[in-house]
Amino acid sequence: MEKNDMVFGSLTDNIIVKHRERVTTASNVISLRKERNQKRHCGSGVAVTKLGVGAWSWGDTTYWNEFQWDDRKLKAAKGAFDASIDCGITFFDTAEVYGAGISGAINSESLLGRFIKERQQKEQVDVAIATKFAALPWRFGRGSVICALKTSLDRLGVSSVELYQLHWPGIWGNEDYLDGLGDAVEQGLVKAVGVSNYSGCCLTATLI
């Protein structure tokens, strides 16, 4: 993937967007919305909005939200989702460990799925979702990828996602995990796959 094909807006892009949002003339507002609505096509043919929304903090009680989740923060997350859709931003990034239920939190995938469902009760929206597989030490074999993905799909309330990634390199079994990603594509559970938090050396070693 070329650097210009990155699906998330760069820091520079975000700064430009923030600056442009201060301009109140109608022509500039329309121009900004058109820019946000532009989509970038990755090598897989998947199209997503240039700007994506990360949902790590949604439901989280281990790093964000002052270690607690309440109705006020739920309302804020829902408001952020709706505002994104209103602006034409339809690409959302989540993961099975964001707001992990093991800590007593509400899973980010579950919240995103709920927000999508509630919005679609009002209007038809096409949302692109990226989520991730946690390479936990007790997960073995390519089948663990499919099992985790299907659980994520259940939480999201969808039959497939646009992008599924290995969240980080595993202690072992990375070759099997990559095979599992291939299985996910073949089974129609995901349109594109990738890795996250992999160095160039780590990825090369896994592929060889």
PDB file of C-alpha atoms in Angstrom:
ATOM      1  CA  MET A   1       0.000   0.000   0.000  1.00  0.00           C
ATOM      2  CA  GLU A   2       1.385   3.420  -0.970  1.00  0.00           C
ATOM      3  CA  LYS A   3       1.709   6.063   1.693  1.00  0.00           C
ATOM      4  CA  ASN A   4      -0.898   8.183  -0.076  1.00  0.00           C
ATOM      5  CA  ASP A   5      -3.364   5.306   0.146  1.00  0.00           C
ATOM      6  CA  MET A   6      -3.472   5.265   3.936  1.00  0.00           C
ATOM      7  CA  VAL A   7      -7.095   5.102   5.003  1.00  0.00           C
ATOM      8  CA  PHE A   8      -6.728   7.331   8.007  1.00  0.00           C
ATOM      9  CA  GLY A   9      -6.211  11.085   7.730  1.00  0.00           C
ATOM     10  CA  SER A  10      -2.703  12.185   8.631  1.00  0.00           C
ATOM     11  CA  LEU A  11      -1.947  14.664  11.388  1.00  0.00           C
ATOM     12  CA  THR A  12      -1.519  17.326   8.715  1.00  0.00           C
ATOM     13  CA  ASP A  13      -4.954  16.542   7.267  1.00  0.00           C
ATOM     14  CA  ASN A  14      -6.532  16.845  10.711  1.00  0.00           C
ATOM     15  CA  ILE A  15      -4.888  20.217  11.283  1.00  0.00           C
ATOM     16  CA  ILE A  16      -6.164  21.464   7.928  1.00  0.00           C
ATOM     17  CA  VAL A  17      -9.678  20.243   8.713  1.00  0.00           C
ATOM     18  CA  LYS A  18      -9.661  21.944  12.121  1.00  0.00           C
ATOM     19  CA  HIS A  19      -8.492  25.193  10.552  1.00  0.00           C
ATOM     20  CA  ARG A  20     -11.130  25.069   7.833  1.00  0.00           C
ATOM     21  CA  GLU A  21     -13.898  24.406  10.344  1.00  0.00           C
ATOM     22  CA  ARG A  22     -13.264  27.877  11.756  1.00  0.00           C
ATOM     23  CA  VAL A  23     -14.250  29.435   8.447  1.00  0.00           C
ATOM     24  CA  THR A  24     -17.962  30.169   8.545  1.00  0.00           C
ATOM     25  CA  THR A  25     -18.690  31.153   4.939  1.00  0.00           C
ATOM     26  CA  ALA A  26     -21.088  28.825   3.130  1.00  0.00           C
ATOM     27  CA  SER A  27     -18.683  28.177   0.264  1.00  0.00           C
ATOM     28  CA  ASN A  28     -15.943  26.936   2.565  1.00  0.00           C
ATOM     29  CA  VAL A  29     -18.347  24.709   4.526  1.00  0.00           C
ATOM     30  CA  ILE A  30     -19.554  23.105   1.298  1.00  0.00           C
ATOM     31  CA  SER A  31     -15.959  22.650   0.123  1.00  0.00           C
ATOM     32  CA  LEU A  32     -15.005  20.960   3.406  1.00  0.00           C
ATOM     33  CA  ARG A  33     -17.924  18.531   3.200  1.00  0.00           C
ATOM     34  CA  LYS A  34     -17.013  17.608  -0.363  1.00  0.00           C
ATOM     35  CA  GLU A  35     -13.435  16.939   0.697  1.00  0.00           C
ATOM     36  CA  ARG A  36     -14.582  14.733   3.569  1.00  0.00           C
ATOM     37  CA  ASN A  37     -16.852  12.770   1.288  1.00  0.00           C
ATOM     38  CA  GLN A  38     -14.042  11.850  -1.090  1.00  0.00           C
ATOM     39  CA  LYS A  39     -13.129   8.194  -0.864  1.00  0.00           C
ATOM     40  CA  ARG A  40      -9.812   6.447  -1.310  1.00  0.00           C
ATOM     41  CA  HIS A  41      -9.733   3.058  -2.937  1.00  0.00           C
ATOM     42  CA  CYS A  42      -7.269   0.606  -1.415  1.00  0.00           C
ATOM     43  CA  GLY A  43      -5.671  -2.132  -3.489  1.00  0.00           C
ATOM     44  CA  SER A  44      -8.509  -4.491  -2.548  1.00  0.00           C
ATOM     45  CA  GLY A  45     -11.103  -2.256  -4.160  1.00  0.00           C
ATOM     46  CA  VAL A  46     -12.567  -1.262  -0.794  1.00  0.00           C
ATOM     47  CA  ALA A  47     -13.630   2.382  -0.688  1.00  0.00           C
ATOM     48  CA  VAL A  48     -13.718   4.378   2.539  1.00  0.00           C
ATOM     49  CA  THR A  49     -13.964   8.041   3.435  1.00  0.00           C
ATOM     50  CA  LYS A  50     -10.620   9.829   3.657  1.00  0.00           C
ATOM     51  CA  LEU A  51     -11.275  10.639   7.293  1.00  0.00           C
ATOM     52  CA  GLY A  52     -12.027   7.797   9.696  1.00  0.00           C
ATOM     53  CA  VAL A  53     -13.258   7.776  13.294  1.00  0.00           C
ATOM     54  CA  GLY A  54     -11.453   5.718  15.922  1.00  0.00           C
ATOM     55  CA  ALA A  55     -13.693   4.130  18.566  1.00  0.00           C
ATOM     56  CA  TRP A  56     -11.048   3.027  21.071  1.00  0.00           C
ATOM     57  CA  SER A  57     -12.494   5.160  23.862  1.00  0.00           C
ATOM     58  CA  TRP A  58     -16.087   4.008  23.396  1.00  0.00           C
ATOM     59  CA  GLY A  59     -16.990   1.985  26.477  1.00  0.00           C
ATOM     60  CA  ASP A  60     -13.393   1.824  27.701  1.00  0.00           C
ATOM     61  CA  THR A  61     -12.644   1.929  31.427  1.00  0.00           C
ATOM     62  CA  THR A  62      -8.996   0.864  31.414  1.00  0.00           C
ATOM     63  CA  TYR A  63      -7.344   3.847  29.708  1.00  0.00           C
ATOM     64  CA  TRP A  64      -9.931   6.433  28.657  1.00  0.00           C
ATOM     65  CA  ASN A  65     -12.973   8.006  30.337  1.00  0.00           C
ATOM     66  CA  GLU A  66     -11.348   8.429  33.744  1.00  0.00           C
ATOM     67  CA  PHE A  67     -11.700   4.680  34.272  1.00  0.00           C
ATOM     68  CA  GLN A  68     -15.489   4.769  34.354  1.00  0.00           C
ATOM     69  CA  TRP A  69     -18.330   4.623  31.844  1.00  0.00           C
ATOM     70  CA  ASP A  70     -21.715   6.226  32.401  1.00  0.00           C
ATOM     71  CA  ASP A  71     -24.793   7.464  30.546  1.00  0.00           C
ATOM     72  CA  ARG A  72     -23.245  10.871  29.915  1.00  0.00           C
ATOM     73  CA  LYS A  73     -20.275   9.339  28.132  1.00  0.00           C
ATOM     74  CA  LEU A  74     -22.554   6.973  26.239  1.00  0.00           C
ATOM     75  CA  LYS A  75     -24.553   9.960  25.022  1.00  0.00           C
ATOM     76  CA  ALA A  76     -21.339  11.726  23.988  1.00  0.00           C
ATOM     77  CA  ALA A  77     -20.163   8.692  22.004  1.00  0.00           C
ATOM     78  CA  LYS A  78     -23.539   8.412  20.284  1.00  0.00           C
ATOM     79  CA  GLY A  79     -23.392  12.116  19.502  1.00  0.00           C
ATOM     80  CA  ALA A  80     -19.935  11.721  17.975  1.00  0.00           C
ATOM     81  CA  PHE A  81     -21.188   8.872  15.796  1.00  0.00           C
ATOM     82  CA  ASP A  82     -24.220  10.818  14.574  1.00  0.00           C
ATOM     83  CA  ALA A  83     -22.164  13.959  13.949  1.00  0.00           C
ATOM     84  CA  SER A  84     -19.707  11.929  11.877  1.00  0.00           C
ATOM     85  CA  ILE A  85     -22.489  10.472   9.738  1.00  0.00           C
ATOM     86  CA  ASP A  86     -24.033  13.922   9.322  1.00  0.00           C
ATOM     87  CA  CYS A  87     -20.695  15.197   7.999  1.00  0.00           C
ATOM     88  CA  GLY A  88     -20.377  12.317   5.549  1.00  0.00           C
ATOM     89  CA  ILE A  89     -17.737  10.410   7.531  1.00  0.00           C
ATOM     90  CA  THR A  90     -18.772   6.758   7.406  1.00  0.00           C
ATOM     91  CA  PHE A  91     -15.530   4.878   8.192  1.00  0.00           C
ATOM     92  CA  PHE A  92     -15.161   3.625  11.776  1.00  0.00           C
ATOM     93  CA  ASP A  93     -12.237   1.771  13.347  1.00  0.00           C
ATOM     94  CA  THR A  94     -12.747  -0.479  16.362  1.00  0.00           C
ATOM     95  CA  ALA A  95     -11.330  -3.689  17.861  1.00  0.00           C
ATOM     96  CA  GLU A  96     -12.428  -6.613  19.977  1.00  0.00           C
ATOM     97  CA  VAL A  97     -10.262  -5.404  22.880  1.00  0.00           C
ATOM     98  CA  TYR A  98     -11.528  -1.812  22.829  1.00  0.00           C
ATOM     99  CA  GLY A  99     -13.689  -1.507  25.920  1.00  0.00           C
ATOM    100  CA  ALA A 100     -13.084  -5.193  26.572  1.00  0.00           C
ATOM    101  CA  GLY A 101     -15.870  -6.818  28.551  1.00  0.00           C
ATOM    102  CA  ILE A 102     -13.328  -8.673  30.672  1.00  0.00           C
ATOM    103  CA  SER A 103     -12.749  -5.397  32.546  1.00  0.00           C
ATOM    104  CA  GLY A 104     -16.460  -4.860  33.087  1.00  0.00           C
ATOM    105  CA  ALA A 105     -16.648  -2.336  30.268  1.00  0.00           C
ATOM    106  CA  ILE A 106     -19.035  -2.153  27.328  1.00  0.00           C
ATOM    107  CA  ASN A 107     -17.307  -3.422  24.214  1.00  0.00           C
ATOM    108  CA  SER A 108     -16.634  -0.781  21.569  1.00  0.00           C
ATOM    109  CA  GLU A 109     -17.813  -3.125  18.817  1.00  0.00           C
ATOM    110  CA  SER A 110     -21.137  -3.582  20.600  1.00  0.00           C
ATOM    111  CA  LEU A 111     -21.597   0.174  20.922  1.00  0.00           C
ATOM    112  CA  LEU A 112     -20.744   0.786  17.273  1.00  0.00           C
ATOM    113  CA  GLY A 113     -23.184  -1.922  16.231  1.00  0.00           C
ATOM    114  CA  ARG A 114     -25.889  -0.350  18.399  1.00  0.00           C
ATOM    115  CA  PHE A 115     -25.271   3.127  16.976  1.00  0.00           C
ATOM    116  CA  ILE A 116     -25.433   1.830  13.404  1.00  0.00           C
ATOM    117  CA  LYS A 117     -28.678  -0.022  14.077  1.00  0.00           C
ATOM    118  CA  GLU A 118     -30.304   3.004  15.707  1.00  0.00           C
ATOM    119  CA  ARG A 119     -29.263   5.253  12.838  1.00  0.00           C
ATOM    120  CA  GLN A 120     -30.523   2.840  10.205  1.00  0.00           C
ATOM    121  CA  GLN A 121     -33.930   2.860  11.852  1.00  0.00           C
ATOM    122  CA  LYS A 122     -34.132   6.493  10.735  1.00  0.00           C
ATOM    123  CA  GLU A 123     -32.360   6.336   7.370  1.00  0.00           C
ATOM    124  CA  GLN A 124     -30.249   4.045   5.210  1.00  0.00           C
ATOM    125  CA  VAL A 125     -26.533   4.576   5.835  1.00  0.00           C
ATOM    126  CA  ASP A 126     -23.592   2.658   4.410  1.00  0.00           C
ATOM    127  CA  VAL A 127     -20.970   2.372   7.139  1.00  0.00           C
ATOM    128  CA  ALA A 128     -17.492   0.942   6.527  1.00  0.00           C
ATOM    129  CA  ILE A 129     -16.045  -0.897   9.525  1.00  0.00           C
ATOM    130  CA  ALA A 130     -12.486  -1.854  10.406  1.00  0.00           C
ATOM    131  CA  THR A 131     -11.907  -4.111  13.400  1.00  0.00           C
ATOM    132  CA  LYS A 132      -9.027  -6.162  14.733  1.00  0.00           C
ATOM    133  CA  PHE A 133      -7.995  -9.598  15.983  1.00  0.00           C
ATOM    134  CA  ALA A 134      -6.204  -9.747  19.340  1.00  0.00           C
ATOM    135  CA  ALA A 135      -3.222 -12.104  19.141  1.00  0.00           C
ATOM    136  CA  LEU A 136      -3.679 -13.436  22.672  1.00  0.00           C
ATOM    137  CA  PRO A 137      -1.229 -16.139  23.835  1.00  0.00           C
ATOM    138  CA  TRP A 138      -3.919 -18.813  24.184  1.00  0.00           C
ATOM    139  CA  ARG A 139      -5.157 -18.429  20.617  1.00  0.00           C
ATOM    140  CA  PHE A 140      -3.760 -21.100  18.346  1.00  0.00           C
ATOM    141  CA  GLY A 141      -4.204 -21.844  14.661  1.00  0.00           C
ATOM    142  CA  ARG A 142      -5.885 -20.149  11.757  1.00  0.00           C
ATOM    143  CA  GLY A 143      -9.292 -21.168  13.086  1.00  0.00           C
ATOM    144  CA  SER A 144      -8.889 -18.800  16.034  1.00  0.00           C
ATOM    145  CA  VAL A 145      -8.977 -15.865  13.619  1.00  0.00           C
ATOM    146  CA  ILE A 146     -12.269 -16.984  12.089  1.00  0.00           C
ATOM    147  CA  CYS A 147     -13.778 -17.657  15.518  1.00  0.00           C
ATOM    148  CA  ALA A 148     -12.797 -14.216  16.809  1.00  0.00           C
ATOM    149  CA  LEU A 149     -14.010 -12.497  13.647  1.00  0.00           C
ATOM    150  CA  LYS A 150     -17.417 -14.162  13.797  1.00  0.00           C
ATOM    151  CA  THR A 151     -17.782 -13.047  17.414  1.00  0.00           C
ATOM    152  CA  SER A 152     -16.879  -9.500  16.381  1.00  0.00           C
ATOM    153  CA  LEU A 153     -19.446  -9.621  13.575  1.00  0.00           C
ATOM    154  CA  ASP A 154     -22.105 -10.711  16.069  1.00  0.00           C
ATOM    155  CA  ARG A 155     -21.299  -7.764  18.325  1.00  0.00           C
ATOM    156  CA  LEU A 156     -21.351  -5.381  15.373  1.00  0.00           C
ATOM    157  CA  GLY A 157     -24.571  -6.843  14.006  1.00  0.00           C
ATOM    158  CA  VAL A 158     -23.188  -7.242  10.479  1.00  0.00           C
ATOM    159  CA  SER A 159     -22.351 -10.162   8.198  1.00  0.00           C
ATOM    160  CA  SER A 160     -18.963  -8.809   7.079  1.00  0.00           C
ATOM    161  CA  VAL A 161     -16.587  -5.893   7.572  1.00  0.00           C
ATOM    162  CA  GLU A 162     -14.508  -3.882   5.138  1.00  0.00           C
ATOM    163  CA  LEU A 163     -11.174  -4.352   6.935  1.00  0.00           C
ATOM    164  CA  TYR A 164      -9.917  -6.942   9.440  1.00  0.00           C
ATOM    165  CA  GLN A 165      -6.426  -6.639  10.902  1.00  0.00           C
ATOM    166  CA  LEU A 166      -4.095  -8.456  13.259  1.00  0.00           C
ATOM    167  CA  HIS A 167      -3.961  -5.941  16.108  1.00  0.00           C
ATOM    168  CA  TRP A 168      -0.370  -6.750  17.085  1.00  0.00           C
ATOM    169  CA  PRO A 169       2.190  -9.519  16.460  1.00  0.00           C
ATOM    170  CA  GLY A 170       1.617 -12.650  18.497  1.00  0.00           C
ATOM    171  CA  ILE A 171       4.243 -14.328  20.639  1.00  0.00           C
ATOM    172  CA  TRP A 172       3.855 -17.251  18.249  1.00  0.00           C
ATOM    173  CA  GLY A 173       1.524 -18.415  15.515  1.00  0.00           C
ATOM    174  CA  ASN A 174       1.686 -15.344  13.300  1.00  0.00           C
ATOM    175  CA  GLU A 175       1.889 -17.445  10.130  1.00  0.00           C
ATOM    176  CA  ASP A 176      -1.317 -19.226  11.130  1.00  0.00           C
ATOM    177  CA  TYR A 177      -2.963 -15.892  11.853  1.00  0.00           C
ATOM    178  CA  LEU A 178      -2.127 -14.689   8.344  1.00  0.00           C
ATOM    179  CA  ASP A 179      -3.626 -17.885   6.940  1.00  0.00           C
ATOM    180  CA  GLY A 180      -6.710 -17.159   9.026  1.00  0.00           C
ATOM    181  CA  LEU A 181      -7.006 -13.744   7.403  1.00  0.00           C
ATOM    182  CA  GLY A 182      -6.956 -15.441   4.018  1.00  0.00           C
ATOM    183  CA  ASP A 183      -9.678 -17.831   5.160  1.00  0.00           C
ATOM    184  CA  ALA A 184     -11.782 -14.863   6.272  1.00  0.00           C
ATOM    185  CA  VAL A 185     -11.579 -13.323   2.799  1.00  0.00           C
ATOM    186  CA  GLU A 186     -12.430 -16.623   1.109  1.00  0.00           C
ATOM    187  CA  GLN A 187     -15.458 -17.067   3.379  1.00  0.00           C
ATOM    188  CA  GLY A 188     -16.745 -13.604   2.521  1.00  0.00           C
ATOM    189  CA  LEU A 189     -16.483 -12.371   6.103  1.00  0.00           C
ATOM    190  CA  VAL A 190     -14.197  -9.475   5.222  1.00  0.00           C
ATOM    191  CA  LYS A 191     -13.312  -7.507   2.103  1.00  0.00           C
ATOM    192  CA  ALA A 192      -9.723  -6.560   2.964  1.00  0.00           C
ATOM    193  CA  VAL A 193      -7.144  -7.616   5.547  1.00  0.00           C
ATOM    194  CA  GLY A 194      -4.040  -6.117   7.088  1.00  0.00           C
ATOM    195  CA  VAL A 195      -1.820  -5.815  10.147  1.00  0.00           C
ATOM    196  CA  SER A 196      -1.445  -3.204  12.873  1.00  0.00           C
ATOM    197  CA  ASN A 197       1.570  -2.399  15.055  1.00  0.00           C
ATOM    198  CA  TYR A 198       3.859  -4.553  12.903  1.00  0.00           C
ATOM    199  CA  SER A 199       7.323  -3.258  12.116  1.00  0.00           C
ATOM    200  CA  GLY A 200       8.705  -3.793   8.636  1.00  0.00           C
ATOM    201  CA  CYS A 201      11.096  -6.430   9.959  1.00  0.00           C
ATOM    202  CA  CYS A 202       8.339  -8.264  11.817  1.00  0.00           C
ATOM    203  CA  LEU A 203       6.071  -8.348   8.789  1.00  0.00           C
ATOM    204  CA  THR A 204       8.890  -9.514   6.523  1.00  0.00           C
ATOM    205  CA  ALA A 205       9.830 -12.294   8.950  1.00  0.00           C
ATOM    206  CA  THR A 206       6.211 -13.437   9.103  1.00  0.00           C
ATOM    207  CA  LEU A 207       5.773 -13.520   5.341  1.00  0.00           C
ATOM    208  CA  ILE A 208       9.009 -15.354   4.545  1.00  0.00           C
TER     209      ILE A 208
END
